[in-house]
Short mmCIF file of C-alpha atoms and ligand atoms in Angstrom, two decimals:
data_model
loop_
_atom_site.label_atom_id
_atom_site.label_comp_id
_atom_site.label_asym_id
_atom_site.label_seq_id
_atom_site.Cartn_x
_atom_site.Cartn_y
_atom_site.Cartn_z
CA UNK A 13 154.54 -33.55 -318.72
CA UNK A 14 157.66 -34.43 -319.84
CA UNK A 15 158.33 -36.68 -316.85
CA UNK A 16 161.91 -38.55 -317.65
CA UNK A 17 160.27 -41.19 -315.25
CA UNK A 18 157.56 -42.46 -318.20
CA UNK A 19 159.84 -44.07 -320.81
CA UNK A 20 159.48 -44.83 -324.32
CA UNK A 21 156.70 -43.97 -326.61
CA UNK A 22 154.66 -42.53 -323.71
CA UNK A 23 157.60 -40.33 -322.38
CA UNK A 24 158.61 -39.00 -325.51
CA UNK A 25 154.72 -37.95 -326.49
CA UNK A 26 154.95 -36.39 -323.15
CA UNK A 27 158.19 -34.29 -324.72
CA UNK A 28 156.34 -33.78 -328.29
CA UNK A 29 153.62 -32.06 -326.21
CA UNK A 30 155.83 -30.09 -323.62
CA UNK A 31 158.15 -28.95 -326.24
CA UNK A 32 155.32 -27.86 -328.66
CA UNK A 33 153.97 -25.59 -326.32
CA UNK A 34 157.17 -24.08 -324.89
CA UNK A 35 159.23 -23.62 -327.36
CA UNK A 36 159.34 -22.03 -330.43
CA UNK A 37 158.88 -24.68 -332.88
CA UNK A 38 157.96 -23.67 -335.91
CA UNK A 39 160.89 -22.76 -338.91
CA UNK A 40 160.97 -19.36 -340.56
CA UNK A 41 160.24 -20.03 -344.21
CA UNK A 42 156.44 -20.53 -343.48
CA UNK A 43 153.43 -22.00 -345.03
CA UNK A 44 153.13 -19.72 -347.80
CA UNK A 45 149.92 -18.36 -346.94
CA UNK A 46 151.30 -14.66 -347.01
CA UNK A 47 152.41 -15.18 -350.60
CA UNK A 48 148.69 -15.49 -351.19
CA UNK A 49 146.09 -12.52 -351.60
CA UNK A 50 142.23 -13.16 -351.85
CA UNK A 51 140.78 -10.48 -354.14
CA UNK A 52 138.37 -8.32 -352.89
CA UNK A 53 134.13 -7.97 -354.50
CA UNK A 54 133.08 -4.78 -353.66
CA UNK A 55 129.76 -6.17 -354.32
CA UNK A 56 129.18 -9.23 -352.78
CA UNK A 57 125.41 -9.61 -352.62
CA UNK A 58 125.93 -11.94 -349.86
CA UNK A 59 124.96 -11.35 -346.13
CA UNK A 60 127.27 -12.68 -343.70
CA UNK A 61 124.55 -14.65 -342.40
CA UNK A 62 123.93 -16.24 -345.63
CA UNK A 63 127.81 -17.75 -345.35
CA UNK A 64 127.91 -21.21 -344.92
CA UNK A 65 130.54 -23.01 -343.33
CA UNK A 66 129.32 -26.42 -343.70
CA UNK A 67 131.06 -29.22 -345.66
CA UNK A 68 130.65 -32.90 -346.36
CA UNK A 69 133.80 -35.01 -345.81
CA UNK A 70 134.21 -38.91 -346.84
CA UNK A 71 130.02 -38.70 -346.72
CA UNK A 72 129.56 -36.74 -343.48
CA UNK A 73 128.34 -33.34 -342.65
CA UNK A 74 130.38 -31.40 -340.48
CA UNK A 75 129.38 -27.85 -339.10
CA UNK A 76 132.55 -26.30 -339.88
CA UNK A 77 135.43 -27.34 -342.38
CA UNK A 78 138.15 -27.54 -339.29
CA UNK A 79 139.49 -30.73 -338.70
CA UNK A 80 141.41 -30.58 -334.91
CA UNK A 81 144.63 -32.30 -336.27
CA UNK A 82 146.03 -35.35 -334.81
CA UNK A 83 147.92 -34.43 -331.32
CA UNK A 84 147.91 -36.54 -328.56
CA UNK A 85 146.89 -39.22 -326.29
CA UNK A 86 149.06 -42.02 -324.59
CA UNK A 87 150.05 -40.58 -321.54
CA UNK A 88 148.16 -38.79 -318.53
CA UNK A 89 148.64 -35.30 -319.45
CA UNK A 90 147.03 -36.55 -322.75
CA UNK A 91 143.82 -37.42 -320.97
CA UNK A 92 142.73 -34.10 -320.12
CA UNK A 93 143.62 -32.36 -323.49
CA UNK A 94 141.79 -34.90 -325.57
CA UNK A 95 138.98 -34.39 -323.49
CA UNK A 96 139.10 -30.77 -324.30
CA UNK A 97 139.62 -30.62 -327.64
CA UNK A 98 136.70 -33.28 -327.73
CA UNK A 99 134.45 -30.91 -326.26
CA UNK A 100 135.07 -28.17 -328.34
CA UNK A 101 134.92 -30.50 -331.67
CA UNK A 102 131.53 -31.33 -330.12
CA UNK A 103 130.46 -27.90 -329.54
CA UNK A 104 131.45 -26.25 -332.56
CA UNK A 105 130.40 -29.37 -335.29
CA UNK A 106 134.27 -30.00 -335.72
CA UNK A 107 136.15 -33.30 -336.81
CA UNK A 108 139.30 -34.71 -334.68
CA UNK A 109 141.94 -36.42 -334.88
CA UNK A 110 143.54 -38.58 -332.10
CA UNK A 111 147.21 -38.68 -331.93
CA UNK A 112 149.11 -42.03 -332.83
CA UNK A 113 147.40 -45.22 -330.77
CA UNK A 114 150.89 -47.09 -331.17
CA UNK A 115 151.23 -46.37 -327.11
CA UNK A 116 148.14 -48.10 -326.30
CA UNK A 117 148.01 -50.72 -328.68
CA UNK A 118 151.27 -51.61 -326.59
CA UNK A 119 149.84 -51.15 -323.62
CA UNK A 120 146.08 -51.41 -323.46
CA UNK A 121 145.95 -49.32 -320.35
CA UNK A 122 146.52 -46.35 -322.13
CA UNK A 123 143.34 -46.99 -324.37
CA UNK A 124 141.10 -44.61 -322.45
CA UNK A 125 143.43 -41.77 -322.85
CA UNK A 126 142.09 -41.85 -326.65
CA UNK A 127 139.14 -43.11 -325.97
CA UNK A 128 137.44 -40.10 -324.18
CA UNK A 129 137.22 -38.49 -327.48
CA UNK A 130 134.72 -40.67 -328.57
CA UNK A 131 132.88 -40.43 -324.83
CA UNK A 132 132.93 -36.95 -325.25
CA UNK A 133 131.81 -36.07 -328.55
CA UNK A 134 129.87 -39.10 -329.23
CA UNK A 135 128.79 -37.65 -332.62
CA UNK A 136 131.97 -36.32 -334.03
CA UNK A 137 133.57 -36.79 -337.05
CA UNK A 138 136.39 -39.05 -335.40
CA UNK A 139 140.13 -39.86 -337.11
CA UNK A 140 142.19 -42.67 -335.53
CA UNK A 141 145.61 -42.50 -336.50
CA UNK A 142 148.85 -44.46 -336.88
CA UNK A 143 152.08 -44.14 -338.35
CA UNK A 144 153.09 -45.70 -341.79
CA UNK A 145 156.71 -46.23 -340.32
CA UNK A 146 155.28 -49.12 -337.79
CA UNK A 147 153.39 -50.84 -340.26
CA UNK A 148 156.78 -51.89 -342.02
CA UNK A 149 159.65 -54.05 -340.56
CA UNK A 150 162.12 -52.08 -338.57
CA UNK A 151 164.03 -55.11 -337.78
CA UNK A 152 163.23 -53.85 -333.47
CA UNK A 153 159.97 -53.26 -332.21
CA UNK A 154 156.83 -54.39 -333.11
CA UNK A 155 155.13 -53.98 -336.59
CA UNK A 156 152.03 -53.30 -336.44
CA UNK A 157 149.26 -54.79 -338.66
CA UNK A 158 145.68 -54.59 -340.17
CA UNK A 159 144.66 -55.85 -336.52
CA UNK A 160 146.20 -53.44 -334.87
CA UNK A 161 144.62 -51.22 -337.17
CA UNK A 162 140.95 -52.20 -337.20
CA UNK A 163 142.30 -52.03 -333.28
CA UNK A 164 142.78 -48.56 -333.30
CA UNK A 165 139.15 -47.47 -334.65
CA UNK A 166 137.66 -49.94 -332.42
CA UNK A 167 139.46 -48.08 -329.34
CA UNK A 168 137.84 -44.23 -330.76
CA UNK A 169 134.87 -45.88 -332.74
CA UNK A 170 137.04 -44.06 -335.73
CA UNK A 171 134.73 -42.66 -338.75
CA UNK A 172 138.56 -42.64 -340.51
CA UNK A 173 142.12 -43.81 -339.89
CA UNK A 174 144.90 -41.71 -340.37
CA UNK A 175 147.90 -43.71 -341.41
CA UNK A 176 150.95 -40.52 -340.83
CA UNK A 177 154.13 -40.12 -342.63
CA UNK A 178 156.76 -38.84 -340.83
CA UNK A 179 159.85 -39.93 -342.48
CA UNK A 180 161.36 -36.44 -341.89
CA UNK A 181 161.10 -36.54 -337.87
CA UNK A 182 162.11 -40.53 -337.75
CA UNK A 183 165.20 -39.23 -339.60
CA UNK A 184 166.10 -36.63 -337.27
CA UNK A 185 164.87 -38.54 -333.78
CA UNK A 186 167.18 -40.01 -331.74
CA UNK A 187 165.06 -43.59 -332.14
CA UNK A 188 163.86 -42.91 -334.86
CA UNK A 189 162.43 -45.58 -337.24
CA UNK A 190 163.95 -45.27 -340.62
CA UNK A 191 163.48 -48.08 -342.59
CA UNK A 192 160.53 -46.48 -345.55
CA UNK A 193 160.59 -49.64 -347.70
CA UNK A 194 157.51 -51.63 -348.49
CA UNK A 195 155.54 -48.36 -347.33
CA UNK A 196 153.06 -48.58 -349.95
CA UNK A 197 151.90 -51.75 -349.76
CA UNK A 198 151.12 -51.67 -346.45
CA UNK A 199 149.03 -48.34 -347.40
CA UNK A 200 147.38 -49.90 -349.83
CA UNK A 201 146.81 -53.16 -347.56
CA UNK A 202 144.50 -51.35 -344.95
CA UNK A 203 143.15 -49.00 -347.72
CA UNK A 204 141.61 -52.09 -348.97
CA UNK A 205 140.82 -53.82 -345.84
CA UNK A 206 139.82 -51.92 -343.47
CA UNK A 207 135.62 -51.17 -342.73
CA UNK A 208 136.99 -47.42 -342.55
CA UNK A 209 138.49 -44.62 -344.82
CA UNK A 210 142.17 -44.14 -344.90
CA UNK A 211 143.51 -40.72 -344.56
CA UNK A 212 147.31 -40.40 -345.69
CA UNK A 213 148.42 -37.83 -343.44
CA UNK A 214 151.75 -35.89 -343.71
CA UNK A 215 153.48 -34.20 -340.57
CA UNK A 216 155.22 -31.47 -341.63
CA UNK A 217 157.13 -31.94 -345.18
CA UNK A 218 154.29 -31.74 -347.77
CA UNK A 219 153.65 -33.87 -350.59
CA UNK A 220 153.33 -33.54 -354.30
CA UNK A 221 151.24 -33.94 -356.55
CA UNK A 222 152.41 -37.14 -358.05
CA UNK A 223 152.60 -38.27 -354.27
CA UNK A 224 148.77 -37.66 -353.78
CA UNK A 225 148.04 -38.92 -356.95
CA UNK A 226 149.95 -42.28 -356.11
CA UNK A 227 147.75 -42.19 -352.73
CA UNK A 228 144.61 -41.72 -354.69
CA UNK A 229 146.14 -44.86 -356.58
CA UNK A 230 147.06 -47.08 -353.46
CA UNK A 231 143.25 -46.60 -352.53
CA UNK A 232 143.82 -43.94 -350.08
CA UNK A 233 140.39 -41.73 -349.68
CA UNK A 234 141.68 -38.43 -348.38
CA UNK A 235 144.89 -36.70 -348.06
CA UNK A 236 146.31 -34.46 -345.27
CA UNK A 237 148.90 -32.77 -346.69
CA UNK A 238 150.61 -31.62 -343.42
CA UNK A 239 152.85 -29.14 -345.17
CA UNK A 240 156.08 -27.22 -344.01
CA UNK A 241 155.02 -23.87 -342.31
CA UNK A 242 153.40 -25.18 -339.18
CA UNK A 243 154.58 -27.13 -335.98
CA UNK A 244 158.08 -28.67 -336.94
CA UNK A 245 159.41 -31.87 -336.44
CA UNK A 246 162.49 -31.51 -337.40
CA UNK A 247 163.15 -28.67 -334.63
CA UNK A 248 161.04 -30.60 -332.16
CA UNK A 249 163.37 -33.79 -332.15
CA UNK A 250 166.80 -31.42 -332.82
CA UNK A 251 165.58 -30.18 -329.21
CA UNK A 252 164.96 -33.63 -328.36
CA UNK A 253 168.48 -34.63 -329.21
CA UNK A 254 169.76 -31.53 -327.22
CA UNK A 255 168.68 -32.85 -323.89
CA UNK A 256 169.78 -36.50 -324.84
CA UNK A 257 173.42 -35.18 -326.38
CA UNK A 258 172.46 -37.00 -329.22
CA UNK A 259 174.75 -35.20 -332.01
CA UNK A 260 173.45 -36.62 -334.90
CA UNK A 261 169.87 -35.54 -334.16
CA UNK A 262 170.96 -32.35 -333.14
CA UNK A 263 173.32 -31.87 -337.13
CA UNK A 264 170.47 -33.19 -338.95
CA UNK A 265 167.88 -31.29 -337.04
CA UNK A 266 169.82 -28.27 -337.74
CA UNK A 267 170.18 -28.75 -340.94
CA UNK A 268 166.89 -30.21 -341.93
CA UNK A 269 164.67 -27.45 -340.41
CA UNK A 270 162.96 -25.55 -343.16
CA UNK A 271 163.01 -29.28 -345.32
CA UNK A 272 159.76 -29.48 -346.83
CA UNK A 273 157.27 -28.50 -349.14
CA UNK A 274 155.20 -25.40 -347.99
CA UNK A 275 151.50 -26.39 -347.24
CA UNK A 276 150.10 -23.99 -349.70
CA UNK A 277 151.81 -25.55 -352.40
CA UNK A 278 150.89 -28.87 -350.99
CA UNK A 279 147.44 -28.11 -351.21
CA UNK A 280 147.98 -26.85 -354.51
CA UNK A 281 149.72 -29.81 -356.06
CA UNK A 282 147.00 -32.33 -353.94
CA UNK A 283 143.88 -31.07 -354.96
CA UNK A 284 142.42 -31.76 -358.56
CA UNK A 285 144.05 -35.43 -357.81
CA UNK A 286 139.98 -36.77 -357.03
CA UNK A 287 140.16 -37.07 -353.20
CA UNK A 288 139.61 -34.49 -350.20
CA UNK A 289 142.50 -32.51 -349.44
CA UNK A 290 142.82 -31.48 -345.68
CA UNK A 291 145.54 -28.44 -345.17
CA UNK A 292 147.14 -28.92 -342.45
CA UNK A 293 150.81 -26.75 -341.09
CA UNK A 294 150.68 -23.25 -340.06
CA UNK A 295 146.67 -22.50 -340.94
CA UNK A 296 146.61 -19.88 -338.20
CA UNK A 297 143.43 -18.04 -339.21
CA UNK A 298 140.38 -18.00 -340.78
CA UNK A 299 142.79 -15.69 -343.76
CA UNK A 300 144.84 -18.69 -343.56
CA UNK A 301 142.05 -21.05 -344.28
CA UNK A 302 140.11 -18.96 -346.53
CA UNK A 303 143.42 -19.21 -349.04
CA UNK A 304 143.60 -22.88 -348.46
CA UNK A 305 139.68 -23.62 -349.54
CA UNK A 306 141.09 -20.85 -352.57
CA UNK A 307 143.85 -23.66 -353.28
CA UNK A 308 141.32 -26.50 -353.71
CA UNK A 309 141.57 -27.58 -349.70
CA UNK A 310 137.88 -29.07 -348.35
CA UNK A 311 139.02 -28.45 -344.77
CA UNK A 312 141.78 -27.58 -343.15
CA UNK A 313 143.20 -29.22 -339.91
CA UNK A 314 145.19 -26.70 -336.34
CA UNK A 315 147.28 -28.66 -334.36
CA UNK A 316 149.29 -26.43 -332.48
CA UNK A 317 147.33 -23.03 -331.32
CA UNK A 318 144.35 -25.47 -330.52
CA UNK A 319 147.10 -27.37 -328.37
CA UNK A 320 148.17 -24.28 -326.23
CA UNK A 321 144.12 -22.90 -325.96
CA UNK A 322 143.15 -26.36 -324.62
CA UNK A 323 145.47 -25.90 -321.70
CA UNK A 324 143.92 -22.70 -321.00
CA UNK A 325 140.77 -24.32 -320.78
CA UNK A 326 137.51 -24.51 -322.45
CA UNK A 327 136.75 -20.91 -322.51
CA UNK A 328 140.07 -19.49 -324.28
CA UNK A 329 139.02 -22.99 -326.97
CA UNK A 330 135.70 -21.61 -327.58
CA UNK A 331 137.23 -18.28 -328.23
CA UNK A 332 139.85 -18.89 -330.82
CA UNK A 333 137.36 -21.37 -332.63
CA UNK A 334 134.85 -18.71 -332.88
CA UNK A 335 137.43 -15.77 -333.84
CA UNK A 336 139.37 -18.15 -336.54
CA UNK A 337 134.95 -19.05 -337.84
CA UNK A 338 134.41 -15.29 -338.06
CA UNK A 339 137.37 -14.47 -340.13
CA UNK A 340 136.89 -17.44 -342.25
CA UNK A 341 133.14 -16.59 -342.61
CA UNK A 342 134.04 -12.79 -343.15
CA UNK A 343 136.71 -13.26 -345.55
CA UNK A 344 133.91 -15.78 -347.75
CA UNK A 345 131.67 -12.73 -347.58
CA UNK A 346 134.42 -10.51 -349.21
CA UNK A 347 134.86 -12.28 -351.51
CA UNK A 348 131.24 -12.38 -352.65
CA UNK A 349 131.16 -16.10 -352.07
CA UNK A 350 128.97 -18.09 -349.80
CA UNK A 351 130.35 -20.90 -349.54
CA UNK A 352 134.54 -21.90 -348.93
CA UNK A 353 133.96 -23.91 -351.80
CA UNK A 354 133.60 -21.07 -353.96
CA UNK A 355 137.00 -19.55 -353.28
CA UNK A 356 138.59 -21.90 -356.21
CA UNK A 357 136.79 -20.52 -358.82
CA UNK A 358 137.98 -16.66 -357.31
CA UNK A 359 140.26 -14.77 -358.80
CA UNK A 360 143.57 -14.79 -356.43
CA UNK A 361 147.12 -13.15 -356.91
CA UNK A 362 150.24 -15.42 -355.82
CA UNK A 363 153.93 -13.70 -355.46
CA UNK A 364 157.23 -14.84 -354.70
CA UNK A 365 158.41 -17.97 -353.24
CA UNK A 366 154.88 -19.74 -353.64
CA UNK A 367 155.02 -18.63 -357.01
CA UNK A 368 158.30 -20.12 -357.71
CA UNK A 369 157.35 -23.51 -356.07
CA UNK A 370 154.25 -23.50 -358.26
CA UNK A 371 156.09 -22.11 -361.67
CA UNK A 372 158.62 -24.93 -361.30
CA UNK A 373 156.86 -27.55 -360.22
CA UNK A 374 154.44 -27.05 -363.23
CA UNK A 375 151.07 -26.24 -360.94
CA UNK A 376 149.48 -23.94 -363.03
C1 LIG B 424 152.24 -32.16 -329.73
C2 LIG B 424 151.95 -32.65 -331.10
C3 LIG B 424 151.84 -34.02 -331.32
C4 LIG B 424 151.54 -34.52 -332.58
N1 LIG B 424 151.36 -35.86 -332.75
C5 LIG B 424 150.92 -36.34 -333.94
C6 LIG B 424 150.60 -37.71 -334.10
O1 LIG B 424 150.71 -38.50 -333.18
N2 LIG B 424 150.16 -38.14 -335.31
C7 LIG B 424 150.02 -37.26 -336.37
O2 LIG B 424 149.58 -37.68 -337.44
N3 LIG B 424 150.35 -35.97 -336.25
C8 LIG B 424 150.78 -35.48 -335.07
N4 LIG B 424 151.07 -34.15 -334.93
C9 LIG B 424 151.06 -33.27 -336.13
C10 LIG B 424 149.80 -32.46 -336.29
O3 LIG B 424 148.68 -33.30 -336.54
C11 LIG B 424 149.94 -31.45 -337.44
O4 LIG B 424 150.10 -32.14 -338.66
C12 LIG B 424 151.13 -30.52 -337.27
O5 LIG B 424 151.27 -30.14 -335.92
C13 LIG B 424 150.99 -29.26 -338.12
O6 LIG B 424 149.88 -28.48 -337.72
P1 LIG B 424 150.07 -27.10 -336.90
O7 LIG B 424 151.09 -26.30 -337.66
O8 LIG B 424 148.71 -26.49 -336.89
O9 LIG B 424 150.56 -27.45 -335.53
C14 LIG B 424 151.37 -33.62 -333.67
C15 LIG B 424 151.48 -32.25 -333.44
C16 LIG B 424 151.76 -31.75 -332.18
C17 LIG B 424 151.85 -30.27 -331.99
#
């Protein structure tokens, strides 16, 4: 991975991957989640047992509300992982995300490095995904389209498409793409369009609430918030523009890398707007999660750690799924609720920086 022999889109997912992994990418201002506290019910009249994980999202039943968030595909390395994560989607009634099919819509014989998802977990709840920045005009490059779209959940038989914003790392990245004009209407074009649901997906800087609601509006059907906490893009491409000498990238990199809004005030500001919310940046345990379904979240989506256990291999997957389900299913229990669902209507106690981002951006 990381071969400076593969160019372009393909060598730099190779980088996103290699980097994520090795390095420490993630800022130090967090999600927010440990601002949060769950309150305990010393009488929960609720067997563990009795917990139920399940939840329906965009009209489909899912075993577990974990969506494996958009990573990868594109390049060879990609293969393998995909196949991986497919497997233990499969096996543990998870949804999953591919990463962005712009590589293979270039060059079709990349197609079955996304595609194996589908192969493998024939079932699965399935998100395609592409990135908002290519479907405007960037004056280089192609711009992609509503064919290349329907294209892209063709290639994974997609039950969704995730359309990503990720104006924050196109700022920072060397090549970046940073033309964000006429965004929306090309949202709203494939919301309308296309067979599928359209997810808008964030990567790492949050949205607010009039953002989701103006989603909601362009005929989005779900929302990933992909808040600041998590895996960081601006650090990723800062280390990117290290190797390259690239001082600009490495400035604004440095500069930019606790930008965002936190996912747990994300999820805050998202939900109540009418569509699924899926929390997605730094959930690192079922706690984690457990405060996200408390914030309104239906599921919540793990990048990184699920990156990093698929390399280990199946076994050490299976493992930190079922460890991040028993917390999740244990935390429920105490807090005499049997469902995650039921966390919203708990009582909860929020302190210090969350509580300033929710006193001042009005979320009650
Ligand atoms: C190696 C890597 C590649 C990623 N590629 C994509 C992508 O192509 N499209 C996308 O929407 N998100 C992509 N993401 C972002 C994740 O879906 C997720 O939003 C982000 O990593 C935060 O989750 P985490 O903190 O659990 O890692 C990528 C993340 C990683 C770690």
């Amino acid at each position: 991975m990381g071969d400076p022999t593969v160019s372009g889109v393909e060598g730099r997912k190779a980088e996103h991957l290699e980097l994520s992994v090795n390095e420490p990418v993630e800022g130090a201002s967090g999600p927010g989640w440990a601002d949060i506290e769950l309150v305990h019910e010393a009488l929960p009249e609720v067997d563990l047992e009795e917990v139920d994980l399940g939840v329906e999202l965009l009209g489909r039943r899912l075993r577990a509300p974990v969506m494996i968030a958009a990573m990868t595909g594109g390049h060879e390395g990609a293969l393998e992982v995909n196949g991986a994560l497919a497997r233990a989607a499969s096996r543990h009634g998870l949804a999953i995300g591919v990463g962005s099919q712009r590589a293979a819509l270039q060059d079709p014989e990349l197609a079955h490095t996304y595609a194996v998802v589908r192969e493998t977990a024939p079932d699965a709840f399935v998100v395609g995904n592409l990135g908002a920045a290519q479907l405007i005009d960037q004056g280089a490059g192609r711009q992609l389209g509503l064919a290349d779209a329907r294209a892209a959940v063709e290639m994974v038989r997609a039950d969704a498409l995730a359309i990503h914003l990720n104006f924050l790392e196109e700022s920072v990245q060397p090549e970046g793409d940073r033309r964000t004009r006429g965004i929306a209407n090309a949202i709203e074009t494939l919301a309308e369009r296309l067979a599928v649901p359209v997810i808008a997906k964030e990567t790492g800087a949050g949205m607010t609430r009039a953002t989701a609601s103006r989603l909601r509006d362009l005929g989005v059907s779900a929302l990933d918030v992909g808040g600041s906490g998590g895996t960081n893009f601006a650090i990723i491409e800062r280390m990117r523009a290290e190797r390259q000498g690239d001082d600009r990238g490495i400035r604004l990199g440095r500069s930019l890398a606790e930008w965002g809004i936190p996912t747990a005030v994300s999820v805050a500001g998202a939900s109540g707007v009418g569509v699924p919310v899926i929390a997605t940046g730094g959930v690192r345990s079922g706690l984690d999660a457990a405060k996200a379904f408390a914030l309104g979240a239906t599921m919540v989506g793990v990048a990184r750690p699920l990156l990093q256990a698929a390399l280990e291999g199946d076994d050490a997957l299976d493992r930190w799924i079922e460890n991040f389900l028993e917390e999740l299913r244990t935390v429920v229990m105490l807090a005499g609720c049997a469902r995650p669902a039921e966390l919203r209507v708990r009582p909860r106690v929020i302190h210090g920086r969350t509580r300033d981002w929710l006193d001042q951006l009005g979320y009650a």
